[in-house]
Each structure stands twice: as structure tokens, then as C-alpha cells.
Coordinates of C-alpha atoms and ligand atoms in Angstrom, one line a residue:
M20 CA -64.4 84.6 63.3
P21 CA -64.4 87.7 61.3
R22 CA -61.6 90.2 61.0
H23 CA -61.9 93.5 62.0
F24 CA -60.4 97.3 61.9
L25 CA -61.0 98.5 65.3
R26 CA -58.0 100.6 65.5
D27 CA -54.8 101.3 63.0
D28 CA -52.7 98.4 65.0
D29 CA -55.7 95.9 63.7
L30 CA -53.7 95.6 61.0
T31 CA -49.7 93.8 60.6
P32 CA -47.1 96.5 58.6
A33 CA -47.6 94.0 55.6
E34 CA -51.4 93.8 55.9
Q35 CA -51.4 97.6 55.9
R36 CA -49.1 97.4 52.9
Q37 CA -51.5 95.1 51.2
V38 CA -54.4 97.4 51.8
L39 CA -52.7 100.2 50.4
E40 CA -51.7 98.3 47.5
L41 CA -55.1 97.6 46.8
A42 CA -56.1 101.0 47.5
M43 CA -54.1 102.5 44.7
A44 CA -55.2 99.8 41.8
F45 CA -58.5 101.5 42.9
R46 CA -57.5 105.1 42.2
D47 CA -56.4 103.8 39.1
D48 CA -59.8 101.8 38.4
R49 CA -62.8 102.3 40.8
H50 CA -64.4 99.3 39.9
V51 CA -61.4 96.8 39.4
R52 CA -63.1 94.8 42.3
T53 CA -66.7 94.1 42.9
P54 CA -66.7 91.9 46.3
L55 CA -69.8 92.9 47.4
A56 CA -71.8 92.1 44.0
G57 CA -75.4 90.6 44.6
P58 CA -75.7 93.4 45.7
R59 CA -74.7 92.7 49.4
A60 CA -75.2 95.4 52.0
V61 CA -73.1 97.1 54.4
A62 CA -74.4 98.9 57.4
I63 CA -73.0 102.5 58.0
L64 CA -74.1 103.6 61.2
T65 CA -73.6 107.1 63.0
D66 CA -73.7 108.5 66.3
K67 CA -71.8 111.7 65.7
P68 CA -71.9 114.3 62.3
T69 CA -70.4 113.3 59.5
L70 CA -69.9 114.1 55.5
R71 CA -67.1 112.5 54.7
T72 CA -67.7 108.9 56.4
Q73 CA -71.1 108.9 54.9
V74 CA -70.3 110.3 51.2
S75 CA -67.3 108.0 50.8
F76 CA -68.6 104.8 52.3
T77 CA -71.9 105.1 50.5
A78 CA -70.4 105.9 47.3
G79 CA -67.4 103.3 48.2
V80 CA -70.1 100.1 49.1
A81 CA -71.8 101.1 45.9
E82 CA -68.7 101.1 43.5
L83 CA -68.1 97.5 45.0
G84 CA -71.6 96.4 44.1
G85 CA -73.1 96.6 46.8
Y86 CA -75.8 98.2 48.7
P87 CA -75.2 101.1 51.3
L88 CA -77.2 101.2 54.3
M89 CA -77.2 104.0 56.4
V90 CA -78.9 103.9 59.6
D91 CA -79.0 107.0 61.7
G92 CA -77.6 106.9 65.1
K93 CA -80.5 109.0 66.7
L94 CA -82.9 107.0 65.7
A95 CA -81.3 103.4 66.4
Q96 CA -79.8 104.8 69.7
V97 CA -77.8 101.9 70.0
G98 CA -77.0 101.2 73.6
V99 CA -80.0 102.9 74.7
R100 CA -82.9 101.7 72.9
E101 CA -81.4 98.0 72.9
S102 CA -78.1 96.7 74.0
I103 CA -75.0 97.1 71.5
A104 CA -74.8 93.4 71.3
D105 CA -78.6 92.9 70.5
V106 CA -78.5 95.6 67.8
T107 CA -75.4 93.3 66.8
R108 CA -76.6 90.5 66.2
V109 CA -79.6 91.9 63.8
L110 CA -77.1 93.9 62.1
D111 CA -74.9 90.9 61.3
R112 CA -77.8 88.4 59.7
Q113 CA -78.8 91.1 57.2
V114 CA -75.3 92.5 56.1
A115 CA -71.9 91.8 54.6
A116 CA -69.9 94.2 56.9
I117 CA -70.9 96.8 59.5
V118 CA -69.1 100.2 59.5
W119 CA -69.7 102.2 63.2
R120 CA -68.8 105.8 64.0
T121 CA -69.5 106.7 67.8
Y122 CA -67.7 107.4 70.9
G123 CA -66.4 105.7 73.2
Q124 CA -63.5 103.2 71.8
E125 CA -65.2 100.2 74.2
R126 CA -68.6 100.5 72.1
I127 CA -67.3 99.0 68.9
E128 CA -65.1 96.8 70.5
E129 CA -68.3 95.2 72.4
M130 CA -69.7 95.0 68.9
A131 CA -66.7 93.4 67.5
A132 CA -67.1 90.6 70.2
V133 CA -69.9 89.7 69.1
S134 CA -70.1 90.5 65.4
R135 CA -70.3 87.2 62.7
V136 CA -69.3 90.2 60.2
P137 CA -66.1 92.6 59.9
V138 CA -66.6 95.7 61.9
V139 CA -64.9 98.9 61.0
N140 CA -64.5 101.7 63.2
A141 CA -65.0 105.2 61.0
L142 CA -64.1 106.9 63.8
T143 CA -64.3 106.9 67.8
D144 CA -63.0 109.0 70.6
G145 CA -60.0 107.0 70.7
F146 CA -59.3 106.4 66.9
H147 CA -59.8 107.4 63.5
P148 CA -58.2 104.5 61.3
C149 CA -60.0 105.0 58.1
Q150 CA -58.4 108.4 58.0
I151 CA -55.0 107.2 58.7
L152 CA -55.0 105.0 55.4
A153 CA -56.9 107.6 53.6
D154 CA -53.4 110.1 54.5
L155 CA -51.0 107.5 54.1
L156 CA -52.4 106.5 50.5
T157 CA -52.1 110.3 49.7
V158 CA -48.5 110.5 50.9
A159 CA -48.0 107.6 48.6
Q160 CA -49.6 108.9 45.6
L161 CA -47.7 111.8 45.8
R162 CA -44.4 110.3 46.8
G163 CA -43.8 107.8 43.8
G164 CA -45.6 104.6 45.7
V165 CA -46.9 102.7 48.8
E166 CA -42.6 101.7 49.0
A167 CA -42.1 105.3 49.8
L168 CA -43.5 105.9 52.7
A169 CA -41.1 104.1 55.0
G170 CA -38.7 106.9 56.1
Q171 CA -41.1 109.4 55.7
V172 CA -41.2 112.2 58.4
F173 CA -44.7 112.7 59.1
A174 CA -45.2 115.7 61.9
Y175 CA -49.0 116.0 63.5
V176 CA -49.4 119.2 65.6
G177 CA -52.1 120.1 67.5
D178 CA -54.1 118.2 70.1
A179 CA -51.8 115.3 70.2
A180 CA -54.1 113.7 72.7
N181 CA -57.1 113.1 70.4
N182 CA -58.1 110.2 67.7
M183 CA -56.0 111.5 65.0
A184 CA -52.6 111.6 66.8
N185 CA -53.4 108.1 68.5
S186 CA -54.2 106.7 64.9
Y187 CA -50.9 108.6 63.2
L188 CA -49.1 106.9 65.8
L189 CA -50.0 103.7 65.7
G190 CA -50.8 103.7 61.7
G191 CA -47.6 105.8 61.1
A192 CA -45.7 103.8 62.7
S193 CA -46.9 100.4 60.9
A194 CA -46.0 102.2 57.9
G195 CA -42.1 102.7 59.2
L196 CA -43.0 106.6 58.9
H197 CA -41.0 108.9 61.8
V198 CA -44.2 110.5 63.4
R199 CA -43.5 113.6 65.1
V200 CA -46.1 114.5 67.4
G201 CA -46.2 118.0 68.8
G202 CA -49.1 119.0 71.7
P203 CA -49.5 121.4 74.6
E204 CA -48.8 119.9 77.9
G205 CA -52.2 118.4 79.0
Y206 CA -52.8 117.4 75.1
Q207 CA -50.4 114.9 74.7
P208 CA -51.0 111.1 73.9
D209 CA -51.7 108.1 76.4
A210 CA -48.1 106.8 77.6
A211 CA -49.8 103.3 76.4
I212 CA -50.3 104.1 72.6
V213 CA -46.9 105.9 72.6
A214 CA -45.4 102.8 73.8
R215 CA -47.5 100.8 71.5
A216 CA -46.2 102.8 68.2
A217 CA -42.6 102.9 69.6
E218 CA -43.0 99.1 69.5
I219 CA -44.4 98.7 65.9
A220 CA -41.6 101.1 65.0
A221 CA -38.9 99.3 65.9
T222 CA -40.3 96.5 63.6
T223 CA -40.6 99.0 60.4
G224 CA -37.5 101.0 60.8
G225 CA -39.9 103.9 62.0
S226 CA -39.9 105.8 65.0
V227 CA -41.9 108.3 67.1
L228 CA -41.5 111.2 69.4
V229 CA -44.1 113.2 71.3
T230 CA -42.8 117.3 71.9
A231 CA -44.5 119.9 73.3
D232 CA -42.5 122.0 70.7
P233 CA -44.0 122.5 67.7
K234 CA -40.7 123.9 65.8
E235 CA -39.3 120.2 66.8
A236 CA -42.2 118.5 65.7
V237 CA -42.3 119.5 61.7
A238 CA -38.4 120.5 61.6
G239 CA -37.0 118.8 58.7
A240 CA -41.0 117.2 57.9
D241 CA -41.6 116.1 54.7
V242 CA -45.7 115.6 55.6
V243 CA -47.2 118.5 58.2
A244 CA -50.4 117.2 59.3
T245 CA -53.2 118.8 61.8
D246 CA -56.9 118.4 63.0
T247 CA -59.4 120.6 64.7
W248 CA -58.6 121.7 68.8
V249 CA -62.1 121.0 69.7
S250 CA -63.1 117.2 68.5
M251 CA -66.6 116.0 68.2
G252 CA -67.7 115.5 71.9
D253 CA -65.2 117.7 73.2
E254 CA -67.8 120.8 72.6
D255 CA -68.1 121.8 76.0
E256 CA -64.5 122.7 76.4
A257 CA -64.3 124.9 73.2
A258 CA -63.2 128.0 75.2
E259 CA -60.5 126.7 77.0
R260 CA -59.3 124.9 74.0
Q261 CA -58.0 128.1 71.8
Q262 CA -55.2 129.4 73.9
P263 CA -53.1 126.5 74.4
F264 CA -53.1 126.0 70.6
V265 CA -52.1 129.1 69.2
P266 CA -48.4 128.1 68.8
Y267 CA -49.2 125.0 66.9
R268 CA -51.4 126.6 64.2
V269 CA -50.2 125.4 60.7
D270 CA -49.2 128.6 59.1
D271 CA -46.5 129.5 57.2
A272 CA -44.3 130.7 59.3
L273 CA -44.5 127.1 61.1
L274 CA -44.2 125.5 57.6
A275 CA -40.8 127.3 57.0
G276 CA -39.0 124.8 59.2
A277 CA -40.6 121.9 57.1
K278 CA -39.1 120.6 54.0
D279 CA -39.5 123.2 51.1
D280 CA -41.9 120.3 49.3
A281 CA -43.6 119.2 52.2
I282 CA -47.4 118.1 51.7
V283 CA -50.2 119.4 54.2
L284 CA -52.9 117.1 55.3
H285 CA -56.1 117.7 57.2
C286 CA -58.8 115.2 57.7
L287 CA -61.6 118.3 57.7
P288 CA -63.6 120.1 58.9
A289 CA -61.1 122.4 59.1
Y290 CA -61.4 125.8 60.7
R291 CA -59.6 128.0 58.7
G292 CA -57.5 131.0 61.1
K293 CA -57.5 128.2 63.7
E294 CA -55.5 124.6 63.6
I295 CA -54.5 125.9 60.0
T296 CA -54.7 129.2 58.3
A297 CA -56.3 130.0 54.9
E298 CA -52.5 130.4 53.1
V299 CA -51.9 127.1 53.6
I300 CA -55.1 124.7 53.5
D301 CA -56.0 126.9 50.0
G302 CA -52.2 126.9 49.2
P303 CA -49.7 125.1 47.1
R304 CA -48.5 122.5 49.3
S305 CA -52.1 121.3 50.5
A306 CA -53.3 117.9 49.5
V307 CA -56.7 118.2 51.7
W308 CA -59.0 117.4 48.2
D309 CA -56.6 114.6 47.3
E310 CA -56.7 113.2 51.1
A311 CA -60.7 113.2 51.3
E312 CA -60.8 111.6 48.2
N313 CA -58.6 108.8 49.3
R314 CA -61.2 108.3 51.7
L315 CA -62.9 106.1 49.3
H316 CA -60.3 104.2 47.5
A317 CA -58.5 103.4 50.9
Q318 CA -62.3 102.0 52.6
K319 CA -62.9 100.0 49.3
A320 CA -59.3 98.6 49.7
L321 CA -59.9 97.9 53.4
L322 CA -63.5 96.1 53.0
T323 CA -62.4 94.3 50.3
W324 CA -59.3 93.0 51.7
L325 CA -61.7 92.3 55.6
L326 CA -64.0 90.4 53.4
E327 CA -61.6 88.2 51.8
Q328 CA -60.0 87.1 55.0
R329 CA -63.0 84.9 56.1
Ligands
LIG429 N1 -60.4 114.6 65.9 C1 -61.5 115.0 64.8 C2 -61.7 114.5 63.6 C3 -63.0 114.8 62.3 C4 -62.8 114.0 61.7 C5 -63.1 114.6 65.5 O1 -62.9 113.6 66.3 O2 -64.0 115.7 65.8

């Protein structure tokens, strides 16, 4: 059976370290490994809008020696025109891996259950694990290596019930981070995710804190991250998803509670003046462009690693 990457804890802490070390090698030499030489194709299927995912997987697969095959979800209509299982059985005979951005986590789990090739989650409503690998790589890059990750205080503020919050909890705990998640009542993570993150943290020396107090979340933080208050799929709730989040905006005042040299991350797209101010995202502590680039290196490492497991 192939290995899949559907949520952050599909990699053990040791496996996550291997992927991040390989990603550092890809940062140094973009062609250090070419596991898709031939070329072999990778299907990149997306049911939601995309920029970074399309660019980083397309460029990444090409740099691995492969052929990136973009499949438009609007044309394929996976699960509507034909079942997820039937789509998967067609794809896995022709490609070396399947990358999918979709809605419910159960959709990608259904694909992985039948796929004979690795399936990679390129964002679902539940998780965005490729982004967390890129974020961890960014912190490693700026703090002196993968071994420097454990013990870092990593604060995420904003919509603490979304895919990024869930993935920071699981992926951050795997890396031994002290993960602090701050969001308003009603927008906090599922108890099961928090419990799973705490279970992982107990094995890595990390820790997990969920709070409604944004100042408590960022106090002494080495890294401060945020994300849009209105995720893809939540557009109908855009009006009600403003006022509750205002205290969680990453501005200079909130950032004053973090360490002086704190790194600021945002997975993008960013809405300046909403979840983050222009001064912060365009300021000296922002690492968002490194973070966006690191999607490329992290996903190349992930694909290389997954293809080696079979
Ligand atoms: N939480 C956001 C992340 C975008 C990369 C969304 O799901 O839209």
C-alpha cells in the first residue's frame, strides 16, 4: 500500500524531520533529486481556487523530472459526474501520485482508500498539511536548521477552527513546537484535534494551548502566524466573520507582546487591514515570501519521500 499525506500526523515526528531535511537540501540545490525522471506524471486536481498550490506543485513536479498534469475540478466534477473511487482508478493507472485540493476531508480519505499511488492533501476544509511543512521549513531556514524547531513558541491567531489551525496543532506538535492557538469562542478547534495534538506533543517535548485571549497566545512567541477570517467555502458567512476576529488582527500592538525578533507568517492570500496590517506583512519581521517559496521545496521533498516508501 502506498503512503498518503492527508493530514499532518500521517507523518511521524521522525518522518516529518526526514522530509524537512530533504526540503533543506532542495532549497540548496533544486535538482538534487529527480525521482520523477522519465518523465512520470503527477495529477494536480483542484476543486477550489489556487495560486501557490498550482504554481508550486507544477514547478516542483517539473523540477523533479516529471510531468505536472493539472486537472480542473470544475471539468472533472469528482463525485458528481462519476464517483471519487472511479476517478481514482483512472488516475492511478497513469500517474505516479495524485495531489488534490477539495472540500470535505472525507473526500480525500475516500480517494486514498482506493488509490494505488500516493495521495497528497493540497488543502481540504479540515487540513492544509503541505502549508505547515512549508511554514516549518521557513522557521528552520531562519532559525538555523531543522534541529532548531523543537522548543520554538509558535502562535496562531484568528480563525482557530479552520484548516490552518488544525494543521498547525498537529504538524507543530510533531515538530516539538509550543503551539499557541488564539481564536474567539465559536471559532476554536475541535476537542479531538487538540487532544491528538497534545498526545503528539507529549512525545516530542512540545505543548499545546488554546485560548480566547490573543495576547496570551502571542506572549513571548518566536513565530506569529495568521490566516484569512473567511476560508474558501465560508464565503456565505463573510459578514458575520469580521467583528469577532478584530481583536485577533496581527498588528504592531499585538506583535509587541511577541519576542522582538519574532517571525511573522501568513499562508496567503492576505487581506491587509483585516487579519493582518500592511505594516506587519510588508514589514521587517514578515517572512511570507520565503514561506510561499518554501511550498515548492517542501512539496518536492514530500513527493520524493512518499515515492520512496513503496
Ligand atoms: N484557510 C484558508 C487557507 C488558504 C490557503 C482557506 O481554506 O481558504
